[in-house]
mmCIF file of C-alpha atoms in Angstrom:
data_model
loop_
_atom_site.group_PDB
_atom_site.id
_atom_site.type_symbol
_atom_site.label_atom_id
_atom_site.label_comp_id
_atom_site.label_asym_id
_atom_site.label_seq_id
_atom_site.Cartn_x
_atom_site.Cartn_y
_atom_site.Cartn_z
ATOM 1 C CA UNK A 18 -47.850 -27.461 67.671
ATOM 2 C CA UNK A 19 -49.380 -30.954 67.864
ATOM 3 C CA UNK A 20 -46.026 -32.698 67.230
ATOM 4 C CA UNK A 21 -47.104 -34.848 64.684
ATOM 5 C CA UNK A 22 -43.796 -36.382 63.048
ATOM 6 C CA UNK A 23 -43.838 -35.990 59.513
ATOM 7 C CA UNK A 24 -40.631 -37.170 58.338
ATOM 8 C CA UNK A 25 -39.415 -39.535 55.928
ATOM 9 C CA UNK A 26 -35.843 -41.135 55.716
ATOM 10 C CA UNK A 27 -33.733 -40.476 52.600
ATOM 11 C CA UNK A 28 -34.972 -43.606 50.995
ATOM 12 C CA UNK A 29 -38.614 -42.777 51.777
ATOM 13 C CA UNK A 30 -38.678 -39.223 50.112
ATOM 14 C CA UNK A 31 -37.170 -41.179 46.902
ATOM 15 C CA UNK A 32 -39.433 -43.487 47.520
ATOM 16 C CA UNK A 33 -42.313 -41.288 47.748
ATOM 17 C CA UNK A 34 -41.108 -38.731 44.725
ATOM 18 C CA UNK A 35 -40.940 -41.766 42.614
ATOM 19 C CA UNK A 36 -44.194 -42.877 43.581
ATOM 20 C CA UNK A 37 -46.426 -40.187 43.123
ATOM 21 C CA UNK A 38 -44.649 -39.091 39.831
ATOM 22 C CA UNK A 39 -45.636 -42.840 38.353
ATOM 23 C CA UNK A 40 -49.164 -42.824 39.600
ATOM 24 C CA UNK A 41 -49.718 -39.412 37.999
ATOM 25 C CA UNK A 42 -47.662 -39.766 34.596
ATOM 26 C CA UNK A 43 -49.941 -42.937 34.561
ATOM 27 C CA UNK A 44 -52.948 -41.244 35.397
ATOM 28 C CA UNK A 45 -52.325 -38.917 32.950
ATOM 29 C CA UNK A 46 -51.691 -41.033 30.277
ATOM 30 C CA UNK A 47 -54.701 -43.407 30.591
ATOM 31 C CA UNK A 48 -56.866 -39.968 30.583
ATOM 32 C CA UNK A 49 -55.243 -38.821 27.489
ATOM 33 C CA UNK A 50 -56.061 -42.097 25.899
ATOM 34 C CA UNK A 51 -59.675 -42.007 27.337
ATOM 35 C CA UNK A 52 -60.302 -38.396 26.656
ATOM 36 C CA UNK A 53 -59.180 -39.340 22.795
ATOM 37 C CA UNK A 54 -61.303 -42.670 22.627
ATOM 38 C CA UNK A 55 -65.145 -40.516 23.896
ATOM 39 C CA UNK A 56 -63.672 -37.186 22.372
ATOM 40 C CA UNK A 57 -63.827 -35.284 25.837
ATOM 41 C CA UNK A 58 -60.679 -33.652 27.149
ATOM 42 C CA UNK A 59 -62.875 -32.547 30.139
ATOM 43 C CA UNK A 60 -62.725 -36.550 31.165
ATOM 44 C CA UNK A 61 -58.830 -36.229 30.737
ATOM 45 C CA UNK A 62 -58.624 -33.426 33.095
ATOM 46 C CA UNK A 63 -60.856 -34.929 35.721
ATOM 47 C CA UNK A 64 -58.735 -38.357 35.292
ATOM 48 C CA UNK A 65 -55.747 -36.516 35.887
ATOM 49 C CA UNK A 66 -57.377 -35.054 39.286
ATOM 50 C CA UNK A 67 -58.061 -38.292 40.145
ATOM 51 C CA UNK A 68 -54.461 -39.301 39.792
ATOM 52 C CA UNK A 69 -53.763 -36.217 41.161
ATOM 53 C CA UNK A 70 -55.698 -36.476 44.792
ATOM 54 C CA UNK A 71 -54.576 -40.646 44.575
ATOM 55 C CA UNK A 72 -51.213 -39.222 44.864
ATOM 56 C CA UNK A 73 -51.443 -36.690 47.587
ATOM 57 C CA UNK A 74 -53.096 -39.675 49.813
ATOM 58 C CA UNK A 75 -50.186 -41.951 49.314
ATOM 59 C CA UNK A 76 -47.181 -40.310 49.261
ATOM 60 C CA UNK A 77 -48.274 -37.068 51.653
ATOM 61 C CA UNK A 78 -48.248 -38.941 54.847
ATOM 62 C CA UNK A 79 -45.280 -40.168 56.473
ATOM 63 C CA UNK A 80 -46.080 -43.847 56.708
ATOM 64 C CA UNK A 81 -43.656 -47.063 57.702
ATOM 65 C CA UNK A 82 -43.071 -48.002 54.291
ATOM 66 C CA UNK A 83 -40.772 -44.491 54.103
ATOM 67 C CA UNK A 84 -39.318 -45.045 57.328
ATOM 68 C CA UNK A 85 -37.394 -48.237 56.567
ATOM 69 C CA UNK A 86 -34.136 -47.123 57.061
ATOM 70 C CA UNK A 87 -33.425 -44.253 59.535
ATOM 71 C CA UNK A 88 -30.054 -42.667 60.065
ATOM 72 C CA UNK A 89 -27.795 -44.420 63.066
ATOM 73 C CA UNK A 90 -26.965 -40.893 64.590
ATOM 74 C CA UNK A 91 -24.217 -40.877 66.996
ATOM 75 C CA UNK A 92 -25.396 -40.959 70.504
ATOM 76 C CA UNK A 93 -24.956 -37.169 72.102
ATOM 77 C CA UNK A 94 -22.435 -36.858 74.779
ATOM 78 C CA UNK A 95 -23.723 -35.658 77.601
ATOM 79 C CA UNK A 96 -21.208 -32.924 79.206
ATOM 80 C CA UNK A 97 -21.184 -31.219 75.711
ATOM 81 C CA UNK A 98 -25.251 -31.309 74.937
ATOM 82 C CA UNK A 99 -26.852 -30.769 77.773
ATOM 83 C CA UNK A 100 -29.335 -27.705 76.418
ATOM 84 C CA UNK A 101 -29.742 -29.700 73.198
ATOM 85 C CA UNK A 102 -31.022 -32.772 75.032
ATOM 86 C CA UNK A 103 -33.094 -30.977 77.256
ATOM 87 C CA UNK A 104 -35.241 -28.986 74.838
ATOM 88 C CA UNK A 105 -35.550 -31.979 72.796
ATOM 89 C CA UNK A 106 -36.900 -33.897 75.772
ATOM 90 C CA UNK A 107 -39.572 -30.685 76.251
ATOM 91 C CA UNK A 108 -40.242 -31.719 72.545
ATOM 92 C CA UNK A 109 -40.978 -34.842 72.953
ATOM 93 C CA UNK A 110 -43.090 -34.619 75.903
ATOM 94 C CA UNK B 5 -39.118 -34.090 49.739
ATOM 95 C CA UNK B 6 -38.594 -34.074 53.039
ATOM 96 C CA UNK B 7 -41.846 -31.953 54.652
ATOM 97 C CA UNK B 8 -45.815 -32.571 53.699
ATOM 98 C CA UNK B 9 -45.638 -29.425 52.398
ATOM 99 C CA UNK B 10 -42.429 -29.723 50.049
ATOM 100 C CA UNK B 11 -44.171 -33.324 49.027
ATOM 101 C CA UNK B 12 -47.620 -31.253 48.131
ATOM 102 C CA UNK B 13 -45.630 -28.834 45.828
ATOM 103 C CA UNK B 14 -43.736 -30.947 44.194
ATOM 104 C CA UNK B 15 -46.996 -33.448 43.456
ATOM 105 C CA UNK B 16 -48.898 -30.222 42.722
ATOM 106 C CA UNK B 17 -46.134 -28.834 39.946
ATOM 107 C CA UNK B 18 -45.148 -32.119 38.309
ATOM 108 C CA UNK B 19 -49.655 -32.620 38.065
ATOM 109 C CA UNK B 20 -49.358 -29.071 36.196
ATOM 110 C CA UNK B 21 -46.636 -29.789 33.648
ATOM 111 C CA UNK B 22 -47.969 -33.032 33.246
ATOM 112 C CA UNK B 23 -51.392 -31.093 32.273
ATOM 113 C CA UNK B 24 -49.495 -28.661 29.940
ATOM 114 C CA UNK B 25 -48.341 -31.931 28.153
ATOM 115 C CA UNK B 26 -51.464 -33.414 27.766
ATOM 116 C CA UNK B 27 -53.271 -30.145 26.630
ATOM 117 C CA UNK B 28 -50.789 -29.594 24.165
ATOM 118 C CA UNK B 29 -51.202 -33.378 22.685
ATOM 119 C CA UNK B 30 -54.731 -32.534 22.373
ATOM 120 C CA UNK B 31 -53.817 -29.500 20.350
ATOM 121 C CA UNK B 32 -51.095 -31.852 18.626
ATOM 122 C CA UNK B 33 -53.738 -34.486 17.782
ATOM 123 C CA UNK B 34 -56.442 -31.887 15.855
ATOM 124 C CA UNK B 35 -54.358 -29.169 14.508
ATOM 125 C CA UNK B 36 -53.847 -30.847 11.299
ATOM 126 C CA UNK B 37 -57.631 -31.467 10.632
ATOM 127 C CA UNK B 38 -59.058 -30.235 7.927
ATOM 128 C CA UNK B 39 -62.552 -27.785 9.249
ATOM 129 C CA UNK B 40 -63.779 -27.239 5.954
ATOM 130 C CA UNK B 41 -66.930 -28.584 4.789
ATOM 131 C CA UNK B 42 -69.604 -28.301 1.959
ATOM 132 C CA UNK B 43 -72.417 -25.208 2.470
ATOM 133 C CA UNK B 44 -75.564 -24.680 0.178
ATOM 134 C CA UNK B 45 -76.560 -20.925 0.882
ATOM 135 C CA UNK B 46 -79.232 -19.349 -1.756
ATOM 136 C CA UNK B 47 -80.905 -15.656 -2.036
ATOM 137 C CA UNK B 48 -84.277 -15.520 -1.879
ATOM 138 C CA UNK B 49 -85.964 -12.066 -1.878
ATOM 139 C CA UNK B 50 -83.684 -9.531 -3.233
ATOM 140 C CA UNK B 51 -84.393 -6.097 -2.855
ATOM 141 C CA UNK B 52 -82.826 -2.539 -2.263
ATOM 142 C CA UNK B 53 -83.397 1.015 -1.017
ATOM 143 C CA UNK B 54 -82.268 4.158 -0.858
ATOM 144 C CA UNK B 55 -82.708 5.566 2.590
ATOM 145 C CA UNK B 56 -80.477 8.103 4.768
ATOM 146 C CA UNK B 57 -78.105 6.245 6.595
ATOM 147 C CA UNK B 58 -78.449 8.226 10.399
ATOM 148 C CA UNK B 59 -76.073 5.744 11.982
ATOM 149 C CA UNK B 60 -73.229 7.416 9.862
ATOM 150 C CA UNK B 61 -73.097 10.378 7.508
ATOM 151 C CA UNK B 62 -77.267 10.882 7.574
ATOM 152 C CA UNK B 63 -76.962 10.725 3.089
ATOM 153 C CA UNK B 64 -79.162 8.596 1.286
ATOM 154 C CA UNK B 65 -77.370 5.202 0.720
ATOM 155 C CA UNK B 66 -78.350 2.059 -0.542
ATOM 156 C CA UNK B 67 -80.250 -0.557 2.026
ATOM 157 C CA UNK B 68 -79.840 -4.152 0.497
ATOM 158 C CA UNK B 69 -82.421 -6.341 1.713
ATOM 159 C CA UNK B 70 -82.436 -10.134 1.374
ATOM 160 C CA UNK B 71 -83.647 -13.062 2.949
ATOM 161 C CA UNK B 72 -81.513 -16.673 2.554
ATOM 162 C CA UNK B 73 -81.329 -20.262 2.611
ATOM 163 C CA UNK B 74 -79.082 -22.522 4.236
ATOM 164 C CA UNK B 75 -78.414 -25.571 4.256
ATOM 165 C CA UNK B 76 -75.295 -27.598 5.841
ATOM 166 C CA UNK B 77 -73.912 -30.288 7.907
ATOM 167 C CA UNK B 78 -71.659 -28.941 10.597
ATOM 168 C CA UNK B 79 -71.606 -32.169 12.969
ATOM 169 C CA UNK B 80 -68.673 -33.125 11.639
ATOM 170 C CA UNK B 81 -66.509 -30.420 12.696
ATOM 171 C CA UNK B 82 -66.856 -30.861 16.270
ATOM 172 C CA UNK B 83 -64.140 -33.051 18.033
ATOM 173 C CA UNK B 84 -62.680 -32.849 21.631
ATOM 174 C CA UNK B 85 -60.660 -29.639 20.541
ATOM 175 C CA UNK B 86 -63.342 -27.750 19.657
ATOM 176 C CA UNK B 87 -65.829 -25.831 22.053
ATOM 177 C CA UNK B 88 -68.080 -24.161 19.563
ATOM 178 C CA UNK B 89 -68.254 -22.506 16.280
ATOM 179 C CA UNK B 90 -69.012 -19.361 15.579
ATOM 180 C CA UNK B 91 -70.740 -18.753 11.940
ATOM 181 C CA UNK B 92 -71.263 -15.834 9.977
ATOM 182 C CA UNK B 93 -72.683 -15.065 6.414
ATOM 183 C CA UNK B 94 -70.603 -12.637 4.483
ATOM 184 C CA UNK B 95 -72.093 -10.384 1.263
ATOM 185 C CA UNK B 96 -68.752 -9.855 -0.766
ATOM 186 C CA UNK B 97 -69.353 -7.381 -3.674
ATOM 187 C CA UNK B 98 -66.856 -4.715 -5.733
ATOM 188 C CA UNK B 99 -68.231 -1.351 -6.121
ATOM 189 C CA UNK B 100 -66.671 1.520 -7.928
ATOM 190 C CA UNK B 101 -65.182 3.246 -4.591
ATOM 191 C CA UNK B 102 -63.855 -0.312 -3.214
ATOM 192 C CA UNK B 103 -62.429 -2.694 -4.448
ATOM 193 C CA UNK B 104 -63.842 -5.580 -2.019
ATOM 194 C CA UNK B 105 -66.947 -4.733 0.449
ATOM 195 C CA UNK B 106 -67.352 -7.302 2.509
ATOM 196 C CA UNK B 107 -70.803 -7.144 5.274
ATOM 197 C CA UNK B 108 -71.580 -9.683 7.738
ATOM 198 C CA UNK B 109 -75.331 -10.032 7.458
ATOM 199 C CA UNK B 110 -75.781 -12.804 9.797
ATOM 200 C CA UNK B 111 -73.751 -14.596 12.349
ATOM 201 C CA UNK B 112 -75.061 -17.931 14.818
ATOM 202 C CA UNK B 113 -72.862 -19.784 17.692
ATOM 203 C CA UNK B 114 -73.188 -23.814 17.911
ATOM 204 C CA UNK B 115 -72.449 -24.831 21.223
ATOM 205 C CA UNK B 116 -70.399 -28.429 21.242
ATOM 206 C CA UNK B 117 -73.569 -30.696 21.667
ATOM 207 C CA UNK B 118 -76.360 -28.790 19.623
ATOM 208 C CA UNK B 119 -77.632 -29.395 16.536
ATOM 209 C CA UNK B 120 -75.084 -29.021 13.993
ATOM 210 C CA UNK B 121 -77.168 -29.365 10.870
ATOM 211 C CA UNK B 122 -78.391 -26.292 9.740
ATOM 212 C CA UNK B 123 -81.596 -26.238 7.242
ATOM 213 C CA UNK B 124 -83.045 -22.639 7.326
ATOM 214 C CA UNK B 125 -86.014 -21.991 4.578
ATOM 215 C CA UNK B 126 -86.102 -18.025 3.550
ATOM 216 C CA UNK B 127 -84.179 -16.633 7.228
ATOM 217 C CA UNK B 128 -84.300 -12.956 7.661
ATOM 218 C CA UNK B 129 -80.631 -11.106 7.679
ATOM 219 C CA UNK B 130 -79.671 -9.938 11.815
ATOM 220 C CA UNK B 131 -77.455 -7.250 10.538
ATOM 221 C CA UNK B 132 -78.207 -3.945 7.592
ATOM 222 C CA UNK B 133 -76.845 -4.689 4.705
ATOM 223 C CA UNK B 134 -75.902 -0.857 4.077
ATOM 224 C CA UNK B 135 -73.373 0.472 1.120
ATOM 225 C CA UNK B 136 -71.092 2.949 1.992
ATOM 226 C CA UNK B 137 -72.405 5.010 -1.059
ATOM 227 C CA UNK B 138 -75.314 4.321 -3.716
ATOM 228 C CA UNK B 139 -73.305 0.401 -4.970
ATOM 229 C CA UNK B 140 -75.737 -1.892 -4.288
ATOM 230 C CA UNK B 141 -78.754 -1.013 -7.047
ATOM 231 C CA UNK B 142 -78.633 -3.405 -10.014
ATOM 232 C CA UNK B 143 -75.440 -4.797 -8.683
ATOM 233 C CA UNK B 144 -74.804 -7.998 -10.971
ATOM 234 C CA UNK B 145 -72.708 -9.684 -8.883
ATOM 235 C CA UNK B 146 -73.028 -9.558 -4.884
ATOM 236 C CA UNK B 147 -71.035 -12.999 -3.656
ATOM 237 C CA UNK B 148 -72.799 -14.754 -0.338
ATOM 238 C CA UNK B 149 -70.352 -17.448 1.798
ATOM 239 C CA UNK B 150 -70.494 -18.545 5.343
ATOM 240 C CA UNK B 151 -67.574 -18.457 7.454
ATOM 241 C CA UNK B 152 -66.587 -20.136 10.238
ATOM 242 C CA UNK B 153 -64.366 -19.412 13.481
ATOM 243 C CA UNK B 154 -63.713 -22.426 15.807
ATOM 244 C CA UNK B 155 -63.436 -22.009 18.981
ATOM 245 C CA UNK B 156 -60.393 -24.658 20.655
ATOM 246 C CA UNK B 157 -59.622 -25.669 24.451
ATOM 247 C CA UNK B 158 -56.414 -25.356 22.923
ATOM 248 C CA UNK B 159 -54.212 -23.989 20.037
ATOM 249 C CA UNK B 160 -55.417 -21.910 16.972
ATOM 250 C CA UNK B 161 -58.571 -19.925 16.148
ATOM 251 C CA UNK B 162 -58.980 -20.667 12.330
ATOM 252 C CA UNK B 163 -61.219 -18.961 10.332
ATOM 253 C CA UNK B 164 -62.439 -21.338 7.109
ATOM 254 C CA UNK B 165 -64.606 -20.553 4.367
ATOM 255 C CA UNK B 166 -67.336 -23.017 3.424
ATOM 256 C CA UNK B 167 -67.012 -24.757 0.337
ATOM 257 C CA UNK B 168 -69.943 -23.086 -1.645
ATOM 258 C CA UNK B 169 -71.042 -19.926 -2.330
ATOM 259 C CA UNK B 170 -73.691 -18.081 -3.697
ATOM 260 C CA UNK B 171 -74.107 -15.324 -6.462
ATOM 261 C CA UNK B 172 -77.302 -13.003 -6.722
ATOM 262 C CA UNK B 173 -78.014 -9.746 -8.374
ATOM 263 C CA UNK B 174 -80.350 -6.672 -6.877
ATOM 264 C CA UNK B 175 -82.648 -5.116 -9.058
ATOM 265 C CA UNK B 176 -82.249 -2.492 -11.148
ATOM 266 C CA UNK B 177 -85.117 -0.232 -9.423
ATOM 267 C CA UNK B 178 -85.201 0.575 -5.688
ATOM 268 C CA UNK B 179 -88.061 -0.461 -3.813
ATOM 269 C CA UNK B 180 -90.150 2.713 -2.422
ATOM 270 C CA UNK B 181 -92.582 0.724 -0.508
ATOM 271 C CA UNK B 182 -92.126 -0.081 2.986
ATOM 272 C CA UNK B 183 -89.914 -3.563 3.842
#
């Protein structure tokens, strides 16, 4: 549609799973401990939102730090690939 | 892991379990509490009738009427596991047909945040206080307690008894007068 690239190498999607699960396991567990201190589980679930949203924002997008290490594909021969390389260049234009 | 969309799921269903955990360690953290507490409840007026009963059988059956005191301290109770209470005063009395007749004659919700202690001077009962049958005149023993329910974000609905209770007797004549 807009050809936005959205990908992530290997090392950036285990990057990015173990980021967002330690911002919201920690999220979660400074709300629990919050929530218990003013007696309000209400604040727990908001913090937990918080941690929640925090976590979408950073690990959603596909930025450089999860694009470290891309794949060295093989260059494409050119006798064999000709229809591959051809819609990829429609793709890219 | 590899789309925004496989990345939103999986941060969407590890946020859920990790709210199932927490939920249930707030459940873990109050479920051993102990929700009872000390309630001084006395009868008043005292007085009974013998009127038909047309919201049943039409016969004449007895009408117990009483008015009560309370007087407790409920702030105690309330924690972060526990949205409201839900009170009711119970008559508890033995007649000849039944063994135990027991007749909510007054019930009151506390909302997390009210006014938890209760001081009421000589209330009026919400609910009849009807007999199935003619057991209430010069009853000597007709037991009063108030009950609560709690009401949890999570985990168990107990129902305690307050520590207290209150004995009364109705008189041996009915009252012919208007109440």
């Amino acid at each position: 549609m807009f050809n936005i690239q959205t990908h992530m190498d290997f090392e950036g999607q285990n990057r990015a799973e173990k980021i967002s699960r330690a911002i919201i396991t920690f999220f979660g567990f400074a709300g629990l401990i919050w929530g218990a201190i003013i007696q309000q589980f209400s604040q727990t679930i908001y913090i937990l939102a918080a941690g929640f949203v925090l976590a979408l924002l950073i690990t959603i997008p596909p930025y450089p730090l999860y694009r470290r290490k891309p794949l060295n594909w093989q260059k494409s021969k050119n006798q064999n690939s000709e229809g591959g390389e051809s819609s990829k260049k429609n793709k890219q234009k | 892991m590899h789309t925004v969309l496989t990345r939103g799921n999986a941060i969407l269903a590890y946020t859920l379990s990790v709210l199932a955990c927490l939920t249930f360690c707030c459940f873990v953290s109050t479920v051993f509490l102990d929700y009872r507490t000390n309630v001084k409840i006395n009868a008043v007026k005292t007085l009974v009738k013998n009127v038909p009963n047309y919201g049943n059988n039409k016969e004449l059956n007895d009408l117990g009427f009483i008015t009560f005191d309370l007087q407790t301290d409920l702030s105690g109770l309330f924690n972060w596991n526990v949205k409201q209470l839900f009170l009711y005063l119970t008559a508890e009395y033995k007649t000849e047909s039944n063994e135990l007749n027991q007749v909510v004659l007054w019930d009151k919700i506390i909302l997390r945040g009210e006014n938890a202690i209760l001081d009421f001077k000589n209330m009026n009962t919400k609910y009849y206080f009807w007999d199935d049958g003619n057991g209430l005149r010069g009853h000597k023993n007709v037991t009063l307690t108030l009950s609560w329910n709690i009401i949890p974000n999570a985990g168990l609905l107990p129902t305690l008894f307050g520590i207290g209770e209150h004995s009364f007797k109705f008189p041996d004549q009915y009252t012919m007068q208007p109440v």
